[in-house]
Amino acid sequence: MEIKLIKVQKKHLPLIIELAKSLHIEIEEDGKSPYDKKFVAKILKGEKELREGKGVTIPLEDIWK
């Protein structure tokens, strides 16, 4: 029998993996992502730059100007 878990929260994944191991259940990761690798890299780079203070802040009043 196969079971597919959908929309598992990241914080719950280690618990699910440990439970499966303790029950001697084989775990197989798909590894497929619905996102393009270049797109993911671009988003992660932007988040890193924001953490480093390289972002720009625009006041709400100025957005529609």
CSV table of C-alpha atoms in Angstrom, one decimal:
chain,number,residue,atom,x,y,z
A,1,MET,CA,0.0,0.0,0.0
A,2,GLU,CA,1.2,3.5,-0.7
A,3,ILE,CA,0.2,6.7,1.1
A,4,LYS,CA,0.9,10.2,-0.2
A,5,LEU,CA,1.1,13.1,2.3
A,6,ILE,CA,0.0,16.5,0.9
A,7,LYS,CA,0.6,19.9,2.5
A,8,VAL,CA,2.6,18.7,5.5
A,9,GLN,CA,3.8,21.5,7.6
A,10,LYS,CA,7.6,21.7,7.7
A,11,LYS,CA,7.6,21.5,11.5
A,12,HIS,CA,5.7,18.2,11.5
A,13,LEU,CA,7.9,16.5,8.9
A,14,PRO,CA,10.7,15.3,11.3
A,15,LEU,CA,8.0,13.7,13.6
A,16,ILE,CA,6.4,11.9,10.7
A,17,ILE,CA,9.7,10.6,9.5
A,18,GLU,CA,10.7,9.4,13.0
A,19,LEU,CA,7.3,7.7,13.3
A,20,ALA,CA,7.7,6.0,10.0
A,21,LYS,CA,11.2,4.8,10.9
A,22,SER,CA,10.0,3.4,14.2
A,23,LEU,CA,7.3,1.5,12.4
A,24,HIS,CA,9.8,0.2,9.8
A,25,ILE,CA,8.0,2.0,7.0
A,26,GLU,CA,10.0,2.8,3.9
A,27,ILE,CA,10.2,6.5,3.1
A,28,GLU,CA,10.7,7.7,-0.5
A,29,GLU,CA,11.1,11.3,-1.3
A,30,ASP,CA,9.8,12.6,-4.6
A,31,GLY,CA,12.2,15.5,-4.9
A,32,LYS,CA,10.0,17.2,-7.5
A,33,SER,CA,9.1,20.8,-7.0
A,34,PRO,CA,6.4,22.7,-8.9
A,35,TYR,CA,8.7,25.7,-9.0
A,36,ASP,CA,11.5,26.4,-11.4
A,37,LYS,CA,15.0,26.2,-9.7
A,38,LYS,CA,16.0,29.6,-11.1
A,39,PHE,CA,12.9,31.2,-9.7
A,40,VAL,CA,13.5,29.6,-6.3
A,41,ALA,CA,17.1,30.8,-6.3
A,42,LYS,CA,16.0,34.3,-7.2
A,43,ILE,CA,13.5,34.4,-4.3
A,44,LEU,CA,16.0,33.0,-1.8
A,45,LYS,CA,18.6,35.6,-2.9
A,46,GLY,CA,16.1,38.4,-2.4
A,47,GLU,CA,15.2,37.2,1.1
A,48,LYS,CA,18.9,37.0,2.0
A,49,GLU,CA,19.5,40.5,0.7
A,50,LEU,CA,16.6,41.8,2.8
A,51,ARG,CA,18.0,40.2,5.9
A,52,GLU,CA,21.3,41.9,5.1
A,53,GLY,CA,19.6,45.3,5.0
A,54,LYS,CA,19.9,45.7,1.2
A,55,GLY,CA,16.2,46.3,0.7
A,56,VAL,CA,14.4,49.5,-0.1
A,57,THR,CA,11.4,50.7,2.0
A,58,ILE,CA,8.7,52.6,0.2
A,59,PRO,CA,6.0,54.4,2.2
A,60,LEU,CA,2.4,53.4,1.4
A,61,GLU,CA,1.6,56.9,0.3
A,62,ASP,CA,4.3,56.8,-2.4
A,63,ILE,CA,3.3,53.4,-4.0
A,64,TRP,CA,0.7,54.8,-6.4
A,65,LYS,CA,2.6,57.9,-7.4
